[in-house]
Tab-separated table of C-alpha atoms in Angstrom:
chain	number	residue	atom	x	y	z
A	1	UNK	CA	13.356	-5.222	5.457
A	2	UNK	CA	15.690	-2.573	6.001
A	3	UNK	CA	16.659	-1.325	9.200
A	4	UNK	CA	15.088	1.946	8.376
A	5	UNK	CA	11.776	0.492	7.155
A	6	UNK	CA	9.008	0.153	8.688
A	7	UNK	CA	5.431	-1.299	7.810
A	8	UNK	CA	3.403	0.067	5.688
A	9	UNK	CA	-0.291	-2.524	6.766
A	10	UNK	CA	-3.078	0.630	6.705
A	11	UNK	CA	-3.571	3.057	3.822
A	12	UNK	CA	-6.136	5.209	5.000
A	13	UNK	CA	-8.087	7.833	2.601
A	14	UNK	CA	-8.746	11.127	3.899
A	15	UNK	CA	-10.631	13.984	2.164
A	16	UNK	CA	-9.221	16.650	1.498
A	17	UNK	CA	-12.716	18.301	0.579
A	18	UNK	CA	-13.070	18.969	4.738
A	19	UNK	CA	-10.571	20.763	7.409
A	20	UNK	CA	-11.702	18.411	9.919
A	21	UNK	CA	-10.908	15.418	8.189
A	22	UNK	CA	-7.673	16.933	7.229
A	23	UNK	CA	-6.931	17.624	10.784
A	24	UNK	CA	-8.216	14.435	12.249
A	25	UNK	CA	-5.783	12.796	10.199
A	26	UNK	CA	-2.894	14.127	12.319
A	27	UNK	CA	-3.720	11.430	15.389
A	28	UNK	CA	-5.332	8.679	13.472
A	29	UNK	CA	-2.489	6.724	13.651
A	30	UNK	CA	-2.335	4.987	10.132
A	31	UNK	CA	0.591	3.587	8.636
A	32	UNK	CA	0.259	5.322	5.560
A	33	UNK	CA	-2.072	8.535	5.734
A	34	UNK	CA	-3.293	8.852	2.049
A	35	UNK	CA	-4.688	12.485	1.224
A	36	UNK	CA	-7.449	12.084	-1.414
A	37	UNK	CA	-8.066	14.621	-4.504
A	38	UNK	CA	-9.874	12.202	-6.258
A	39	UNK	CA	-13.052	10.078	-5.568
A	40	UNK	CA	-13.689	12.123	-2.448
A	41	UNK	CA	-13.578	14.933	-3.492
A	42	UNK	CA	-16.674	16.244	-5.788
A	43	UNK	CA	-15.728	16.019	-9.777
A	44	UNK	CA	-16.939	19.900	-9.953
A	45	UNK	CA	-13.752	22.164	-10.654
A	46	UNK	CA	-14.349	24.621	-8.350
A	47	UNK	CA	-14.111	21.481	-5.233
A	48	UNK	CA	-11.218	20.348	-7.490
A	49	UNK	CA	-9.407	23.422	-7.032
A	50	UNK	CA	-10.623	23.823	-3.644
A	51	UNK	CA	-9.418	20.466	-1.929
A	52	UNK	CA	-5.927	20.534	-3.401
A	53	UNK	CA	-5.251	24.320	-2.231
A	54	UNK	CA	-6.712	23.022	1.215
A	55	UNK	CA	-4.309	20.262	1.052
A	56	UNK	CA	-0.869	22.285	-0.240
A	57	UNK	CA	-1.797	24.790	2.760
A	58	UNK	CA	-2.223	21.840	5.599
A	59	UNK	CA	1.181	20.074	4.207
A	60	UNK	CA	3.084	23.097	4.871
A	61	UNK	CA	2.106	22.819	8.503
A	62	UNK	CA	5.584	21.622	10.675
A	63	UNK	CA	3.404	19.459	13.086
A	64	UNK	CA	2.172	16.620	10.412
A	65	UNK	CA	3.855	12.859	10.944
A	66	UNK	CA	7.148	12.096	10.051
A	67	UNK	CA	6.908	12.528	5.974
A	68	UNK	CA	7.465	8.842	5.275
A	69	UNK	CA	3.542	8.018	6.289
A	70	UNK	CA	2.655	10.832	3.888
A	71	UNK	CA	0.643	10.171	0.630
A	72	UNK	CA	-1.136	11.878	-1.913
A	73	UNK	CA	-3.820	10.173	-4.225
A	74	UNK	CA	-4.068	12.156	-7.573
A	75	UNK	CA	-7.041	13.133	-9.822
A	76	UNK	CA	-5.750	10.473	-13.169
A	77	UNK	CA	-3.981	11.518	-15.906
A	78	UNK	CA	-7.122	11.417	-18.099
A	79	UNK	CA	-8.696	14.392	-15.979
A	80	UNK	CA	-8.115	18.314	-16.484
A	81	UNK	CA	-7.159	17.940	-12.968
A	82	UNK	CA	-3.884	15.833	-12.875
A	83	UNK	CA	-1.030	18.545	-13.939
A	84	UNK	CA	-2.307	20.752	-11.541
A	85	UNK	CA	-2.165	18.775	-8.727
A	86	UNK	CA	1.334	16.993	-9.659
A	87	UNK	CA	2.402	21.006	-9.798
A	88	UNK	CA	1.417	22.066	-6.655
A	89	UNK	CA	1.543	18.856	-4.575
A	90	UNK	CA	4.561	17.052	-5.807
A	91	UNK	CA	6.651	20.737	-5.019
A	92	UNK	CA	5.718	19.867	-1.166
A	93	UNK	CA	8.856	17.957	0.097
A	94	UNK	CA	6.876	16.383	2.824
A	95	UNK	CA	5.115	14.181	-0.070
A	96	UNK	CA	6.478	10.983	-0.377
A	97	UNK	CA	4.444	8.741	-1.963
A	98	UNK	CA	2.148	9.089	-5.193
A	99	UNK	CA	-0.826	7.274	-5.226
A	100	UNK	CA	-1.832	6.947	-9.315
A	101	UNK	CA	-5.371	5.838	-10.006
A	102	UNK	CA	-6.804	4.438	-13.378
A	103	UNK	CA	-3.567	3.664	-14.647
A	104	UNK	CA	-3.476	0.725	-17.503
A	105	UNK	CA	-0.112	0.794	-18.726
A	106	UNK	CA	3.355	1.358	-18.208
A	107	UNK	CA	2.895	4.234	-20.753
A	108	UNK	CA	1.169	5.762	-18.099
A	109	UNK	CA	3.561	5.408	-15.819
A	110	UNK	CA	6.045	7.311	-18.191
A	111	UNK	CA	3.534	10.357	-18.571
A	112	UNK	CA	3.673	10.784	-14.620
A	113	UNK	CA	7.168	10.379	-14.824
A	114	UNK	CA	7.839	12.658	-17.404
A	115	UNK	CA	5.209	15.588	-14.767
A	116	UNK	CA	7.246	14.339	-11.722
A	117	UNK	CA	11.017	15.276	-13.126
A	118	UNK	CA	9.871	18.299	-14.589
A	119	UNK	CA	8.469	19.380	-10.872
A	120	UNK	CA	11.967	18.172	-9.462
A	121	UNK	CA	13.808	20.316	-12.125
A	122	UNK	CA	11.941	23.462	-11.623
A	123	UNK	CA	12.028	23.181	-7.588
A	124	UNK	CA	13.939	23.142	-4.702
A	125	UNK	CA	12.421	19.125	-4.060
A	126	UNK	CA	15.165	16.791	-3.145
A	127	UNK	CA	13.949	13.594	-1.164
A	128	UNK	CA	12.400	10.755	-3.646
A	129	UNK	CA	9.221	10.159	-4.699
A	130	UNK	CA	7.518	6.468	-4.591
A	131	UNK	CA	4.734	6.138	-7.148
A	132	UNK	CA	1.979	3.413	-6.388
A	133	UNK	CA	0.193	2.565	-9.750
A	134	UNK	CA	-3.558	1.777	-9.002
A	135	UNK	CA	-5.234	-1.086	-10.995
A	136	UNK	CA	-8.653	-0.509	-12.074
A	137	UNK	CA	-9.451	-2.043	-15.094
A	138	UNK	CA	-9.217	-5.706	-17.724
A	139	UNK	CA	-6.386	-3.145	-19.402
A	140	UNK	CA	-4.321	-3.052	-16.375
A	141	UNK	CA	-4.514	-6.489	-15.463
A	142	UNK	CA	-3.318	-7.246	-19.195
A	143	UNK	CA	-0.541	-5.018	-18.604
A	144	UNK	CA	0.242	-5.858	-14.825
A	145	UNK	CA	3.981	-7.353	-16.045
A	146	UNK	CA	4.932	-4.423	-17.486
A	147	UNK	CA	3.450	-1.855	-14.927
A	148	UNK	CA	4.858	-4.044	-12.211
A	149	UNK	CA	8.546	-3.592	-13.497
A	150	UNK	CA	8.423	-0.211	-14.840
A	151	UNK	CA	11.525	2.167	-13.784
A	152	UNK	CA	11.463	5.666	-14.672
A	153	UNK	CA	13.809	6.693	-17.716
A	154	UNK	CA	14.760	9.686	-15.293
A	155	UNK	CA	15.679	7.390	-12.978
A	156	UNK	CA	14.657	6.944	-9.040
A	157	UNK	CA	15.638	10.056	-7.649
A	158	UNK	CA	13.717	12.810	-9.968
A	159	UNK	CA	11.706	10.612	-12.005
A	160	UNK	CA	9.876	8.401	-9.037
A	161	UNK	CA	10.309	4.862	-7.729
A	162	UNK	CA	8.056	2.506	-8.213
A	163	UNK	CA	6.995	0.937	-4.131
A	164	UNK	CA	3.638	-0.993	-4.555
A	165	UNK	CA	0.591	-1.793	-6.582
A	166	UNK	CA	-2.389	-1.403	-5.340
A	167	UNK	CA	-5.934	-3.131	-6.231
A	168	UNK	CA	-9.505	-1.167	-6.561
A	169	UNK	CA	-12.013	-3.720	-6.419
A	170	UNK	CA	-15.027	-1.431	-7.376
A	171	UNK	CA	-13.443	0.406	-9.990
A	172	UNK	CA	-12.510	-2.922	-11.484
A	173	UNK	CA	-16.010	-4.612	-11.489
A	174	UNK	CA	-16.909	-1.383	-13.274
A	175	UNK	CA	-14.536	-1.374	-15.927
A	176	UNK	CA	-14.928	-5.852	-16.399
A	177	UNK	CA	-18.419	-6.363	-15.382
A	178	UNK	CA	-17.941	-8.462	-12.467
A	179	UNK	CA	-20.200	-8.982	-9.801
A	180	UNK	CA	-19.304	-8.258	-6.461
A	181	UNK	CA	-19.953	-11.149	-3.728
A	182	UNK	CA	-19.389	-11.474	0.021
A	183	UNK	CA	-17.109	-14.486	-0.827
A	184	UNK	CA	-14.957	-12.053	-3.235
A	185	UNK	CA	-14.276	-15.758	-5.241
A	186	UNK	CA	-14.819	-13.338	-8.225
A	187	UNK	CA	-11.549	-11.468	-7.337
A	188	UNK	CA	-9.427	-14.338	-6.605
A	189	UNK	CA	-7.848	-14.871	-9.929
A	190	UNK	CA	-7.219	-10.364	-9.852
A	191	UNK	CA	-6.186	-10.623	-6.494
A	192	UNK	CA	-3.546	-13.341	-6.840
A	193	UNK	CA	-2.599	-12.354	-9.732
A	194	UNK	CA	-1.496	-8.705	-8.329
A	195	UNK	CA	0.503	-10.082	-5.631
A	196	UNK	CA	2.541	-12.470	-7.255
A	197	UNK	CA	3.324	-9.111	-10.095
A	198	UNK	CA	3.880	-7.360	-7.091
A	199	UNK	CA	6.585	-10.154	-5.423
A	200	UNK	CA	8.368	-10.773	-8.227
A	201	UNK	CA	9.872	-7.119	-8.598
A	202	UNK	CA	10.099	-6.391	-5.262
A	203	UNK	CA	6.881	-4.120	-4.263
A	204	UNK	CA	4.204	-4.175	-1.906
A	205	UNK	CA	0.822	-5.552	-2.532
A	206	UNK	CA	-1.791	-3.235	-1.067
A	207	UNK	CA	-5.845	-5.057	-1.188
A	208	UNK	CA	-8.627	-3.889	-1.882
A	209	UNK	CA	-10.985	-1.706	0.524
A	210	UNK	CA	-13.787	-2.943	2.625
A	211	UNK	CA	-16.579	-0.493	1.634
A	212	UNK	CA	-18.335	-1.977	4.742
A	213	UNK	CA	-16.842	-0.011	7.427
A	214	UNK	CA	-19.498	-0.656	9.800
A	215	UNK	CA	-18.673	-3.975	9.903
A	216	UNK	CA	-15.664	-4.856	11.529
A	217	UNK	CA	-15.512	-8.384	11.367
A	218	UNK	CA	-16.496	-8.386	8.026
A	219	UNK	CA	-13.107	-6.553	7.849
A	220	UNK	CA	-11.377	-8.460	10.084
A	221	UNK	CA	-12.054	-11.757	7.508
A	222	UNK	CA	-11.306	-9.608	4.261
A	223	UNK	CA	-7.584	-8.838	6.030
A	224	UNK	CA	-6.947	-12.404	6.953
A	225	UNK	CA	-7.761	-13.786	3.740
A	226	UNK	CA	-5.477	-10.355	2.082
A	227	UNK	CA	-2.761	-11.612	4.396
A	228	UNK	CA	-3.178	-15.638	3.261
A	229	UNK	CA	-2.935	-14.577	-0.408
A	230	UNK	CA	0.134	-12.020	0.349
A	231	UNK	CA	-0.734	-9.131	0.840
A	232	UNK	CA	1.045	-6.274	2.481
A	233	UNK	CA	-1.064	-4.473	3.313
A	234	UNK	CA	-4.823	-3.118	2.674
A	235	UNK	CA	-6.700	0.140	1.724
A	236	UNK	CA	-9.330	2.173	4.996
A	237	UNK	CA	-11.865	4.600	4.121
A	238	UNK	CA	-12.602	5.189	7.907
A	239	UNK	CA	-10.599	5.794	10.577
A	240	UNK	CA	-11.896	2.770	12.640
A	241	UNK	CA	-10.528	0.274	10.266
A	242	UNK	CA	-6.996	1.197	10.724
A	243	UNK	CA	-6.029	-0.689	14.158
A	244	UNK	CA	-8.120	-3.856	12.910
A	245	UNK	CA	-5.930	-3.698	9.470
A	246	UNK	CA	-2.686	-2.899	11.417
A	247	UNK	CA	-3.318	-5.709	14.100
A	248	UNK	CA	-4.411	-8.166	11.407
A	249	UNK	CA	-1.668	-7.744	8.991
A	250	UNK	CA	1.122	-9.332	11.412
A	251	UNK	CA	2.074	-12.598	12.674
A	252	UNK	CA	0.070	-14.535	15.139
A	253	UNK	CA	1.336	-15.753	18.186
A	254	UNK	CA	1.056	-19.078	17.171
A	255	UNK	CA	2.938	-18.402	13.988
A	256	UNK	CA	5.858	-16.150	16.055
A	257	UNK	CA	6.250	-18.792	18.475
A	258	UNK	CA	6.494	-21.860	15.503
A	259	UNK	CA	8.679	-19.616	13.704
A	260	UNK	CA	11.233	-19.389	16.747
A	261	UNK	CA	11.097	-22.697	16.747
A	262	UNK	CA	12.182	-23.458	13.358
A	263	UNK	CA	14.820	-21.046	13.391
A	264	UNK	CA	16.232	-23.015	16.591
A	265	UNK	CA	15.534	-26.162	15.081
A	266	UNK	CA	17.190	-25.432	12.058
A	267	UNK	CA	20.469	-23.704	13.790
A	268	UNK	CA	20.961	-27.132	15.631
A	269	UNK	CA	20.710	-29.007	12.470
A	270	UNK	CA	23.248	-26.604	10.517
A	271	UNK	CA	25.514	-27.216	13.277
A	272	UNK	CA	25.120	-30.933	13.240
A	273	UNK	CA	25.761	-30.611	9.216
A	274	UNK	CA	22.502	-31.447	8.378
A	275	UNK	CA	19.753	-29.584	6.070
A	276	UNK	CA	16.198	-30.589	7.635
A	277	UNK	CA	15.078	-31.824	10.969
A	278	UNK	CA	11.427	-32.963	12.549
A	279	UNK	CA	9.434	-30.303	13.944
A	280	UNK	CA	5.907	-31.506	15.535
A	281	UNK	CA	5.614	-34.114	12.679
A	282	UNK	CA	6.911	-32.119	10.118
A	283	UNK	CA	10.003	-31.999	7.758
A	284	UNK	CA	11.700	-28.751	8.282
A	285	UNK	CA	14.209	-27.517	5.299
A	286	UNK	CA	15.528	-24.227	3.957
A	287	UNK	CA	12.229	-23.111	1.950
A	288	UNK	CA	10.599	-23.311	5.840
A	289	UNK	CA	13.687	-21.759	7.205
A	290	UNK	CA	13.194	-18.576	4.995
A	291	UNK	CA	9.151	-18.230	5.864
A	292	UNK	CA	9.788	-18.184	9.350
A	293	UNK	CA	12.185	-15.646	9.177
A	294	UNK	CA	10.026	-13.298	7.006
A	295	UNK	CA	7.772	-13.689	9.811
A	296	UNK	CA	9.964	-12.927	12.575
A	297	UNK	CA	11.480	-10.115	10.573
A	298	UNK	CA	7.299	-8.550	10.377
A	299	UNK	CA	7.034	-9.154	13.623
A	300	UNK	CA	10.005	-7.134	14.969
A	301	UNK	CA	9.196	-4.371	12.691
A	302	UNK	CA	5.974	-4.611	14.228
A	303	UNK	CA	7.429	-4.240	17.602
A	304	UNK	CA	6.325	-7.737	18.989
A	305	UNK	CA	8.113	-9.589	21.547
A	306	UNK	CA	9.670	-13.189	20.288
A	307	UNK	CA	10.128	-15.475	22.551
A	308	UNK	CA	13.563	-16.673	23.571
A	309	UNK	CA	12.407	-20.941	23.724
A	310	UNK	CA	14.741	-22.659	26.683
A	311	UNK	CA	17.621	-25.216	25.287
């Protein structure tokens, strides 16, 4: 993690079919804020046409959060909807993520591509755009090698990067048949599946959402277990599930403070030319050397204290 990252834990949806949503969406405090043309928004035209002028006019305002929390989910590329919102959105330079939903192949990705460098070659646009591919269907999970390393023939800066894949659970069910459980052992396999694609190029691994946003525990357990399976970070579709994502989706205290301990361990041991030591029982090596500092590295991003353990 770069110096200049930061984490990206909470993606939350917002309308764009309502001003106060819109507006609301200014303090909510999300990592990622993701403005929504598509399933909130009403499949009529005229709401179509409606919500994405309502969303170009609020992204031109010079008191929205810094651009790097800013997203945009499209209408898909199968819709009469998609070209006109790449056209008018993409043009926005405070845009800086694409969120692409429905897409099954990495021929899809390509057609976006090919809309985003045209936007960048008719416009004044300069910073990148990162594209997050949505999968929603058996297709996409057939495909998920070659959507997961897909790079833009226009390359990074005017064709878009890809950052992140990103699972919808109901969408999938729909397209495979699958029937949704409280366990979500249906979606194991999918899940898994999606981050290890997602690790082995690189990206982010964003879960599913937790369509019961009453429940906060309920929410609390789907995070834990998105966090166990590797998961970056998960999908809100209220504005309450945001600081139990955020504050789930980083170490423990337990795990900062056995991490610190490793790390001190395993300095001592380097010093003493050795490659593992005893820690509480355990056999420390490198592959435990290198979790524990992917989890002190989260953590600092995440601005917690680590604890500095007495020689």
């Amino acid at each position: 993690m770069s110096a200049n990252s930061f984490l990206k834990r909470s993606y939350l949806y917002v309308p764009c079919s309502s001003d106060r949503m819109l507006e609301k969406s200014i303090t909510v405090g999300s990592d990622i804020i993701t403005y929504d043309l598509e399933d909130s928004v009403s499949p009529l035209t005229r709401d179509k046409e409606n919500a994405r002028s309502r969303l170009r006019t609020f992204l031109q305002r010079n008191d929205l959060p810094d651009p790097r929390h800013l997203a945009v989910r499209v209408n898909d590329i199968g819709t009469a909807f998609f070209r006109d919102d790449i056209a008018q959105i993409i043009s926005v330079p405070s845009v800086r993520s694409l969120i692409l939903p429905k897409i099954h192949s990495a021929q899809d990705l390509d057609y976006v591509s090919d809309h985003v460098h045209a936007i960048f070659q008719s416009t004044s646009r300069k910073p990148a755009l990162n594209i997050i591919p949505s999968i929603e269907s058996a297709k996409g999970m057939w495909n998920l090698g070659n959507i997961a390393n897909w790079t833009s023939k226009h390359g990074q800066e005017s064709g878009g990067k890809l950052s992140a894949l990103l699972f919808a659970a109901e969408d999938y069910c729909a397209d495979t048949g699958i029937i949704r459980t409280h366990s979500r052992r249906e979606l194991l396999y999918t899940r898994s599946q999606i981050v290890i694609a997602a690790k082995a190029f690189g990206l982010g691994a964003i879960d599913m959402v937790c369509v019961n946003y009453i429940d906060l525990e309920t929410l609390r357990d789907e995070c834990i277990d998105a966090r166990e399976l590797g998961f970056t970070g998960k999908q809100a579709i209220h504005p309450t599930q945001v600081k139990v994502i955020q504050s789930t989706f980083v170490p423990t205290e337990q795990e900062i403070i056995r991490a610190a301990k490793i790390m001190q361990k395993m300095k001592r041991a380097h010093e003493s030319e050795k490659g593992a030591v005893g820690l509480d029982g355990e056999m420390i090596d490198a592959p435990m050397l290198k979790q524990a500092q992917n989890i002190i590295e989260v953590a600092v991003a995440a601005g917690i204290p680590i604890p500095n353990l007495a020689d």
